[in-house]
N, CA, C and O atoms as a printed pandas DataFrame, in Angstrom:
     atom_number atom_name residue_name chain_id  residue_number  x_coord  y_coord  z_coord
0              1         N          UNK        A               1   40.802  -92.425  192.450
1              2        CA          UNK        A               1   41.805  -91.544  192.983
2              3         C          UNK        A               1   41.124  -90.431  193.761
3              4         O          UNK        A               1   40.153  -89.842  193.287
4              5         N          UNK        A               2   41.631  -90.137  194.960
5              6        CA          UNK        A               2   41.119  -89.028  195.743
6              7         C          UNK        A               2   42.261  -88.026  195.971
7              8         O          UNK        A               2   43.434  -88.394  196.027
8              9         N          UNK        A               3   41.880  -86.762  196.098
9             10        CA          UNK        A               3   42.836  -85.676  196.326
10            11         C          UNK        A               3   42.494  -85.126  197.746
11            12         O          UNK        A               3   41.329  -84.926  198.090
12            13         N          UNK        A               4   43.541  -84.898  198.534
13            14        CA          UNK        A               4   43.321  -84.279  199.833
14            15         C          UNK        A               4   44.271  -83.049  199.976
15            16         O          UNK        A               4   45.404  -83.028  199.494
16            17         N          UNK        A               5   43.729  -82.062  200.658
17            18        CA          UNK        A               5   44.549  -80.918  201.026
18            19         C          UNK        A               5   44.953  -81.204  202.505
19            20         O          UNK        A               5   44.084  -81.481  203.331
20            21         N          UNK        A               6   46.182  -81.141  202.816
21            22        CA          UNK        A               6   46.700  -81.377  204.181
22            23         C          UNK        A               6   47.175  -80.096  204.793
23            24         O          UNK        A               6   47.972  -79.354  204.218
24            25         N          UNK        A               7   46.641  -79.843  206.034
25            26        CA          UNK        A               7   47.048  -78.688  206.797
26            27         C          UNK        A               7   47.914  -79.218  207.938
27            28         O          UNK        A               7   47.446  -79.942  208.817
28            29         N          UNK        A               8   49.195  -78.835  207.897
29            30        CA          UNK        A               8   50.205  -79.429  208.742
30            31         C          UNK        A               8   50.638  -78.475  209.841
31            32         O          UNK        A               8   50.855  -77.290  209.587
32            33         N          UNK        A               9   50.767  -78.987  211.068
33            34        CA          UNK        A               9   51.345  -78.239  212.192
34            35         C          UNK        A               9   52.441  -79.111  212.805
35            36         O          UNK        A               9   52.319  -80.331  212.906
36            37         N          UNK        A              10   53.495  -78.445  213.202
37            38        CA          UNK        A              10   54.606  -79.105  213.894
38            39         C          UNK        A              10   54.144  -79.460  215.330
39            40         O          UNK        A              10   53.447  -78.677  215.975
40            41         N          UNK        A              11   54.525  -80.588  215.788
41            42        CA          UNK        A              11   54.366  -80.918  217.231
42            43         C          UNK        A              11   55.498  -80.224  217.929
43            44         O          UNK        A              11   56.374  -79.650  217.282
44            45         N          UNK        A              12   55.494  -80.268  219.293
45            46        CA          UNK        A              12   56.607  -79.705  220.049
46            47         C          UNK        A              12   57.906  -80.390  219.591
47            48         O          UNK        A              12   58.923  -79.723  219.399
48            49         N          UNK        A              13   57.873  -81.702  219.420
49            50        CA          UNK        A              13   59.033  -82.452  219.005
50            51         C          UNK        A              13   59.502  -81.991  217.588
51            52         O          UNK        A              13   60.705  -81.869  217.357
52            53         N          UNK        A              14   58.600  -81.749  216.685
53            54        CA          UNK        A              14   58.875  -81.238  215.372
54            55         C          UNK        A              14   59.510  -79.869  215.360
55            56         O          UNK        A              14   60.411  -79.583  214.570
56            57         N          UNK        A              15   59.028  -79.043  216.240
57            58        CA          UNK        A              15   59.600  -77.680  216.388
58            59         C          UNK        A              15   61.010  -77.742  216.963
59            60         O          UNK        A              15   61.871  -76.960  216.562
60            61         N          UNK        A              16   61.262  -78.662  217.900
61            62        CA          UNK        A              16   62.584  -78.765  218.516
62            63         C          UNK        A              16   63.597  -79.298  217.514
63            64         O          UNK        A              16   64.784  -78.983  217.604
64            65         N          UNK        A              17   63.139  -80.102  216.561
65            66        CA          UNK        A              17   64.064  -80.686  215.586
66            67         C          UNK        A              17   63.907  -80.141  214.185
67            68         O          UNK        A              17   64.142  -80.830  213.192
68            69         N          UNK        A              18   63.499  -78.874  214.132
69            70        CA          UNK        A              18   63.174  -78.265  212.770
70            71         C          UNK        A              18   64.395  -78.295  211.824
71            72         O          UNK        A              18   64.216  -78.274  210.606
72            73         N          UNK        A              19   65.614  -78.343  212.353
73            74        CA          UNK        A              19   66.795  -78.428  211.497
74            75         C          UNK        A              19   66.863  -79.716  210.722
75            76         O          UNK        A              19   67.606  -79.833  209.747
76            77         N          UNK        A              20   66.078  -80.691  211.163
77            78        CA          UNK        A              20   66.007  -82.017  210.470
78            79         C          UNK        A              20   64.743  -82.175  209.645
79            80         O          UNK        A              20   64.374  -83.284  209.259
80            81         N          UNK        A              21   64.071  -81.032  209.374
81            82        CA          UNK        A              21   62.754  -81.120  208.739
82            83         C          UNK        A              21   62.888  -81.707  207.290
83            84         O          UNK        A              21   61.939  -82.318  206.798
84            85         N          UNK        A              22   63.993  -81.536  206.644
85            86        CA          UNK        A              22   64.182  -82.157  205.319
86            87         C          UNK        A              22   64.080  -83.664  205.419
87            88         O          UNK        A              22   63.570  -84.324  204.514
88            89         N          UNK        A              23   64.576  -84.214  206.541
89            90        CA          UNK        A              23   64.442  -85.640  206.751
90            91         C          UNK        A              23   62.989  -86.074  206.961
91            92         O          UNK        A              23   62.560  -87.133  206.502
92            93         N          UNK        A              24   62.256  -85.225  207.664
93            94        CA          UNK        A              24   60.837  -85.503  207.882
94            95         C          UNK        A              24   60.095  -85.498  206.591
95            96         O          UNK        A              24   59.276  -86.386  206.353
96            97         N          UNK        A              25   60.350  -84.508  205.720
97            98        CA          UNK        A              25   59.690  -84.446  204.465
98            99         C          UNK        A              25   60.043  -85.716  203.599
99           100         O          UNK        A              25   59.171  -86.271  202.929
100          101         N          UNK        A              26   61.274  -86.134  203.630
101          102        CA          UNK        A              26   61.689  -87.282  202.861
102          103         C          UNK        A              26   60.874  -88.500  203.400
103          104         O          UNK        A              26   60.339  -89.264  202.596
104          105         N          UNK        A              27   60.773  -88.689  204.703
105          106        CA          UNK        A              27   59.998  -89.769  205.279
106          107         C          UNK        A              27   58.556  -89.717  204.916
107          108         O          UNK        A              27   57.940  -90.745  204.637
108          109         N          UNK        A              28   57.994  -88.512  204.916
109          110        CA          UNK        A              28   56.544  -88.367  204.504
110          111         C          UNK        A              28   56.385  -88.792  203.070
111          112         O          UNK        A              28   55.460  -89.538  202.752
112          113         N          UNK        A              29   57.260  -88.341  202.191
113          114        CA          UNK        A              29   57.185  -88.749  200.777
114          115         C          UNK        A              29   57.272  -90.259  200.611
115          116         O          UNK        A              29   56.553  -90.856  199.810
116          117         N          UNK        A              30   58.161  -90.855  201.378
117          118        CA          UNK        A              30   58.303  -92.338  201.340
118          119         C          UNK        A              30   57.008  -93.003  201.764
119          120         O          UNK        A              30   56.534  -93.934  201.113
120          121         N          UNK        A              31   56.445  -92.525  202.847
121          122        CA          UNK        A              31   55.212  -93.047  203.433
122          123         C          UNK        A              31   54.091  -92.929  202.419
123          124         O          UNK        A              31   53.391  -93.905  202.153
124          125         N          UNK        A              32   53.913  -91.741  201.849
125          126        CA          UNK        A              32   52.852  -91.498  200.910
126          127         C          UNK        A              32   53.029  -92.436  199.709
127          128         O          UNK        A              32   52.072  -93.102  199.313
128          129         N          UNK        A              33   54.213  -92.501  199.130
129          130        CA          UNK        A              33   54.480  -93.341  197.998
130          131         C          UNK        A              33   54.245  -94.792  198.331
131          132         O          UNK        A              33   53.658  -95.504  197.517
132          133         N          UNK        A              34   54.671  -95.268  199.480
133          134        CA          UNK        A              34   54.499  -96.682  199.905
134          135         C          UNK        A              34   53.003  -97.059  199.979
135          136         O          UNK        A              34   52.633  -98.223  199.829
136          137         N          UNK        A              35   52.154  -96.030  200.217
137          138        CA          UNK        A              35   50.722  -96.281  200.277
138          139         C          UNK        A              35   50.031  -95.965  198.997
139          140         O          UNK        A              35   48.805  -95.862  198.972
140          141         N          UNK        A              36   50.771  -95.805  197.921
141          142        CA          UNK        A              36   50.216  -95.636  196.555
142          143         C          UNK        A              36   49.883  -94.187  196.258
143          144         O          UNK        A              36   49.244  -93.919  195.241
144          145         N          UNK        A              37   50.282  -93.242  197.089
145          146        CA          UNK        A              37   49.955  -91.862  196.874
146          147         C          UNK        A              37   51.069  -91.059  196.251
147          148         O          UNK        A              37   52.151  -91.577  195.975
148          149         N          UNK        A              38   50.790  -89.771  196.029
149          150        CA          UNK        A              38   51.783  -88.809  195.495
150          151         C          UNK        A              38   51.566  -87.500  196.214
151          152         O          UNK        A              38   50.440  -87.092  196.499
152          153         N          UNK        A              39   52.723  -86.830  196.507
153          154        CA          UNK        A              39   52.725  -85.486  197.021
154          155         C          UNK        A              39   52.774  -84.565  195.833
155          156         O          UNK        A              39   53.807  -84.432  195.176
156          157         N          UNK        A              40   51.687  -83.946  195.564
157          158        CA          UNK        A              40   51.551  -83.087  194.326
158          159         C          UNK        A              40   52.192  -81.760  194.576
159          160         O          UNK        A              40   53.016  -81.340  193.764
160          161         N          UNK        A              41   51.876  -81.064  195.641
161          162        CA          UNK        A              41   52.368  -79.689  196.026
162          163         C          UNK        A              41   52.600  -79.634  197.500
163          164         O          UNK        A              41   51.973  -80.372  198.260
164          165         N          UNK        A              42   53.505  -78.758  197.928
165          166        CA          UNK        A              42   53.650  -78.446  199.342
166          167         C          UNK        A              42   54.218  -77.051  199.490
167          168         O          UNK        A              42   55.076  -76.629  198.714
168          169         N          UNK        A              43   53.730  -76.338  200.493
169          170        CA          UNK        A              43   54.177  -74.923  200.776
170          171         C          UNK        A              43   54.332  -74.782  202.296
171          172         O          UNK        A              43   53.575  -75.330  203.098
172          173         N          UNK        A              44   55.394  -73.988  202.635
173          174        CA          UNK        A              44   55.501  -73.556  204.050
174          175         C          UNK        A              44   54.670  -72.328  204.120
175          176         O          UNK        A              44   54.699  -71.504  203.207
176          177         N          UNK        A              45   53.897  -72.174  205.222
177          178        CA          UNK        A              45   52.946  -71.088  205.376
178          179         C          UNK        A              45   53.178  -70.283  206.623
179          180         O          UNK        A              45   53.813  -70.772  207.558
180          181         N          UNK        A              46   52.691  -69.075  206.670
181          182        CA          UNK        A              46   52.739  -68.226  207.875
182          183         C          UNK        A              46   51.269  -68.123  208.289
183          184         O          UNK        A              46   50.403  -67.706  207.519
184          185         N          UNK        A              47   51.032  -68.520  209.536
185          186        CA          UNK        A              47   49.611  -68.474  210.048
186          187         C          UNK        A              47   49.416  -69.650  210.977
187          188         O          UNK        A              47   50.362  -70.121  211.608
188          189         N          UNK        A              48   48.170  -70.128  211.058
189          190        CA          UNK        A              48   47.865  -71.137  212.003
190          191         C          UNK        A              48   48.390  -72.515  211.591
191          192         O          UNK        A              48   48.464  -73.407  212.436
192          193         N          UNK        A              49   48.759  -72.718  210.312
193          194        CA          UNK        A              49   49.387  -73.937  209.865
194          195         C          UNK        A              49   50.800  -73.658  209.502
195          196         O          UNK        A              49   51.117  -72.564  209.034
196          197         N          UNK        A              50   51.677  -74.627  209.705
197          198        CA          UNK        A              50   53.042  -74.478  209.323
198          199         C          UNK        A              50   53.336  -74.777  207.874
199          200         O          UNK        A              50   54.210  -74.166  207.258
200          201         N          UNK        A              51   52.543  -75.792  207.302
201          202        CA          UNK        A              51   52.691  -76.206  205.932
202          203         C          UNK        A              51   51.320  -76.630  205.413
203          204         O          UNK        A              51   50.432  -77.033  206.164
204          205         N          UNK        A              52   51.194  -76.517  204.083
205          206        CA          UNK        A              52   49.998  -76.959  203.414
206          207         C          UNK        A              52   50.452  -77.808  202.196
207          208         O          UNK        A              52   51.374  -77.429  201.474
208          209         N          UNK        A              53   49.799  -78.928  201.996
209          210        CA          UNK        A              53   50.175  -79.808  200.926
210          211         C          UNK        A              53   48.933  -80.374  200.197
211          212         O          UNK        A              53   47.840  -80.472  200.755
212          213         N          UNK        A              54   49.160  -80.728  198.960
213          214        CA          UNK        A              54   48.085  -81.427  198.164
214          215         C          UNK        A              54   48.638  -82.804  197.779
215          216         O          UNK        A              54   49.701  -82.931  197.173
216          217         N          UNK        A              55   47.845  -83.853  198.171
217          218        CA          UNK        A              55   48.291  -85.173  197.881
218          219         C          UNK        A              55   47.182  -85.943  197.162
219          220         O          UNK        A              55   46.002  -85.608  197.266
220          221         N          UNK        A              56   47.578  -86.951  196.452
221          222        CA          UNK        A              56   46.660  -87.832  195.802
222          223         C          UNK        A              56   46.849  -89.283  196.290
223          224         O          UNK        A              56   47.972  -89.745  196.493
224          225         N          UNK        A              57   45.765  -89.955  196.462
225          226        CA          UNK        A              57   45.784  -91.348  196.949
226          227         C          UNK        A              57   44.813  -92.167  196.078
227          228         O          UNK        A              57   43.856  -91.620  195.529
228          229         N          UNK        A              58   45.071  -93.494  195.955
229          230        CA          UNK        A              58   44.149  -94.298  195.187
230          231         C          UNK        A              58   42.757  -94.439  195.846
231          232         O          UNK        A              58   41.761  -94.605  195.142
232          233         N          UNK        A              59   42.683  -94.375  197.189
233          234        CA          UNK        A              59   41.454  -94.474  197.862
234          235         C          UNK        A              59   41.580  -93.962  199.325
235          236         O          UNK        A              59   42.681  -93.653  199.782
236          237         N          UNK        A              60   40.488  -93.882  200.016
237          238        CA          UNK        A              60   40.514  -93.320  201.369
238          239         C          UNK        A              60   41.304  -94.255  202.321
239          240         O          UNK        A              60   41.935  -93.767  203.259
240          241         N          UNK        A              61   41.280  -95.565  202.099
241          242        CA          UNK        A              61   42.062  -96.412  202.960
242          243         C          UNK        A              61   43.538  -96.131  202.868
243          244         O          UNK        A              61   44.221  -96.112  203.892
244          245         N          UNK        A              62   44.052  -95.914  201.682
245          246        CA          UNK        A              62   45.466  -95.578  201.461
246          247         C          UNK        A              62   45.808  -94.268  202.189
247          248         O          UNK        A              62   46.858  -94.145  202.819
248          249         N          UNK        A              63   44.878  -93.283  202.082
249          250        CA          UNK        A              63   45.089  -92.050  202.743
250          251         C          UNK        A              63   45.177  -92.202  204.305
251          252         O          UNK        A              63   46.030  -91.597  204.955
252          253         N          UNK        A              64   44.304  -92.994  204.839
253          254        CA          UNK        A              64   44.328  -93.269  206.291
254          255         C          UNK        A              64   45.601  -94.004  206.749
255          256         O          UNK        A              64   46.188  -93.682  207.782
256          257         N          UNK        A              65   46.004  -94.993  205.952
257          258        CA          UNK        A              65   47.232  -95.736  206.272
258          259         C          UNK        A              65   48.422  -94.734  206.298
259          260         O          UNK        A              65   49.243  -94.767  207.215
260          261         N          UNK        A              66   48.496  -93.869  205.305
261          262        CA          UNK        A              66   49.561  -92.905  205.209
262          263         C          UNK        A              66   49.525  -91.919  206.375
263          264         O          UNK        A              66   50.557  -91.660  206.995
264          265         N          UNK        A              67   48.386  -91.383  206.672
265          266        CA          UNK        A              67   48.247  -90.473  207.778
266          267         C          UNK        A              67   48.665  -91.123  209.077
267          268         O          UNK        A              67   49.395  -90.520  209.864
268          269         N          UNK        A              68   48.204  -92.372  209.321
269          270        CA          UNK        A              68   48.613  -93.023  210.628
270          271         C          UNK        A              68   50.085  -93.277  210.676
271          272         O          UNK        A              68   50.690  -93.145  211.740
272          273         N          UNK        A              69   50.707  -93.645  209.543
273          274        CA          UNK        A              69   52.136  -93.834  209.563
274          275         C          UNK        A              69   52.901  -92.546  209.814
275          276         O          UNK        A              69   53.937  -92.535  210.480
276          277         N          UNK        A              70   52.357  -91.436  209.253
277          278        CA          UNK        A              70   53.043  -90.116  209.523
278          279         C          UNK        A              70   52.864  -89.703  210.984
279          280         O          UNK        A              70   53.778  -89.135  211.581
280          281         N          UNK        A              71   51.707  -89.981  211.560
281          282        CA          UNK        A              71   51.480  -89.675  213.007
282          283         C          UNK        A              71   52.479  -90.402  213.854
283          284         O          UNK        A              71   52.917  -89.861  214.870
284          285         N          UNK        A              72   52.852  -91.572  213.498
285          286        CA          UNK        A              72   53.832  -92.401  214.324
286          287         C          UNK        A              72   55.194  -91.691  214.407
287          288         O          UNK        A              72   55.953  -91.911  215.351
288          289         N          UNK        A              73   55.492  -90.850  213.428
289          290        CA          UNK        A              73   56.760  -90.159  213.429
290          291         C          UNK        A              73   56.831  -89.208  214.654
291          292         O          UNK        A              73   57.905  -89.038  215.232
292          293         N          UNK        A              74   55.736  -88.611  215.036
293          294        CA          UNK        A              74   55.664  -87.755  216.198
294          295         C          UNK        A              74   56.086  -86.257  216.000
295          296         O          UNK        A              74   56.147  -85.469  216.944
296          297         N          UNK        A              75   56.362  -85.937  214.753
297          298        CA          UNK        A              75   56.867  -84.536  214.511
298          299         C          UNK        A              75   55.809  -83.608  213.942
299          300         O          UNK        A              75   55.910  -82.391  214.096
300          301         N          UNK        A              76   54.800  -84.157  213.290
301          302        CA          UNK        A              76   53.758  -83.302  212.675
302          303         C          UNK        A              76   52.391  -83.861  212.995
303          304         O          UNK        A              76   52.223  -85.049  213.270
304          305         N          UNK        A              77   51.423  -82.970  212.949
305          306        CA          UNK        A              77   50.027  -83.278  213.008
306          307         C          UNK        A              77   49.357  -82.830  211.691
307          308         O          UNK        A              77   49.676  -81.760  211.173
308          309         N          UNK        A              78   48.466  -83.615  211.169
309          310        CA          UNK        A              78   47.933  -83.304  209.836
310          311         C          UNK        A              78   46.423  -83.403  209.812
311          312         O          UNK        A              78   45.847  -84.417  210.205
312          313         N          UNK        A              79   45.780  -82.326  209.340
313          314        CA          UNK        A              79   44.372  -82.384  209.096
314          315         C          UNK        A              79   44.140  -82.549  207.567
315          316         O          UNK        A              79   44.506  -81.661  206.796
316          317         N          UNK        A              80   43.558  -83.638  207.144
317          318        CA          UNK        A              80   43.360  -83.899  205.730
318          319         C          UNK        A              80   41.905  -83.531  205.361
319          320         O          UNK        A              80   40.957  -83.868  206.070
320          321         N          UNK        A              81   41.777  -82.850  204.261
321          322        CA          UNK        A              81   40.419  -82.470  203.790
322          323         C          UNK        A              81   40.271  -82.922  202.372
323          324         O          UNK        A              81   41.060  -82.503  201.525
324          325         N          UNK        A              82   39.262  -83.792  202.044
325          326        CA          UNK        A              82   39.065  -84.197  200.690
326          327         C          UNK        A              82   38.758  -82.975  199.848
327          328         O          UNK        A              82   38.141  -82.026  200.333
328          329         N          UNK        A              83   39.177  -82.985  198.599
329          330        CA          UNK        A              83   39.007  -81.827  197.719
330          331         C          UNK        A              83   38.781  -82.284  196.263
331          332         O          UNK        A              83   39.353  -83.285  195.832
332          333         N          UNK        A              84   37.941  -81.543  195.506
333          334        CA          UNK        A              84   37.730  -81.735  194.115
334          335         C          UNK        A              84   37.870  -80.381  193.446
335          336         O          UNK        A              84   37.627  -79.354  194.079
336          337         N          UNK        A              85   38.253  -80.360  192.194
337          338        CA          UNK        A              85   38.359  -79.103  191.430
338          339         C          UNK        A              85   37.015  -78.327  191.440
339          340         O          UNK        A              85   35.951  -78.946  191.422
340          341         N          UNK        A              86   37.062  -77.012  191.467
341          342        CA          UNK        A              86   35.861  -76.204  191.548
342          343         C          UNK        A              86   34.906  -76.513  190.453
343          344         O          UNK        A              86   33.701  -76.596  190.688
344          345         N          UNK        A              87   35.436  -76.698  189.180
345          346        CA          UNK        A              87   34.495  -76.933  188.038
346          347         C          UNK        A              87   33.703  -78.251  188.280
347          348         O          UNK        A              87   32.522  -78.337  187.946
348          349         N          UNK        A              88   34.383  -79.285  188.873
349          350        CA          UNK        A              88   33.646  -80.516  189.161
350          351         C          UNK        A              88   32.596  -80.258  190.231
351          352         O          UNK        A              88   31.490  -80.788  190.119
352          353         N          UNK        A              89   32.883  -79.473  191.261
353          354        CA          UNK        A              89   31.971  -79.106  192.345
354          355         C          UNK        A              89   30.769  -78.366  191.790
355          356         O          UNK        A              89   29.630  -78.614  192.184
356          357         N          UNK        A              90   31.046  -77.440  190.855
357          358        CA          UNK        A              90   29.917  -76.693  190.284
358          359         C          UNK        A              90   29.000  -77.628  189.474
359          360         O          UNK        A              90   27.778  -77.489  189.526
360          361         N          UNK        A              91   29.567  -78.550  188.748
361          362        CA          UNK        A              91   28.798  -79.528  188.014
362          363         C          UNK        A              91   27.875  -80.378  188.908
363          364         O          UNK        A              91   26.743  -80.708  188.555
364          365         N          UNK        A              92   28.431  -80.713  190.093
365          366        CA          UNK        A              92   27.629  -81.486  191.067
366          367         C          UNK        A              92   26.472  -80.670  191.572
367          368         O          UNK        A              92   25.418  -81.230  191.873
368          369         N          UNK        A              93   26.629  -79.332  191.680
369          370        CA          UNK        A              93   25.586  -78.472  192.111
370          371         C          UNK        A              93   24.448  -78.293  191.081
371          372         O          UNK        A              93   23.309  -77.967  191.417
372          373         N          UNK        A              94   24.808  -78.515  189.869
373          374        CA          UNK        A              94   23.841  -78.350  188.732
374          375         C          UNK        A              94   23.077  -79.621  188.425
375          376         O          UNK        A              94   22.215  -79.641  187.546
376          377         N          UNK        A              95   23.395  -80.683  189.153
377          378        CA          UNK        A              95   22.649  -81.728  188.965
378          379         C          UNK        A              95   22.604  -82.976  188.567
379          380         O          UNK        A              95   21.539  -83.592  188.585
């Protein structure tokens, strides 16, 4: 299982259709689930990203399939960053 942090920005189309964003979120959830993943957390943010989410996938291939399916929607762009809990990262540093 891999965890990714997703930094989401609306495309021009996404901004024009923001009143339908609940539908976009529902489609993203369906896409993630169809690829074996889960949407763990999501927040709307103020700053360079419009939304930030934490997702889990069984493997990197499932994450790529999901991201590609989401891109086809044309309303959001997503930068996915793999992440592990800090305690695990510290253990890796120790050797």
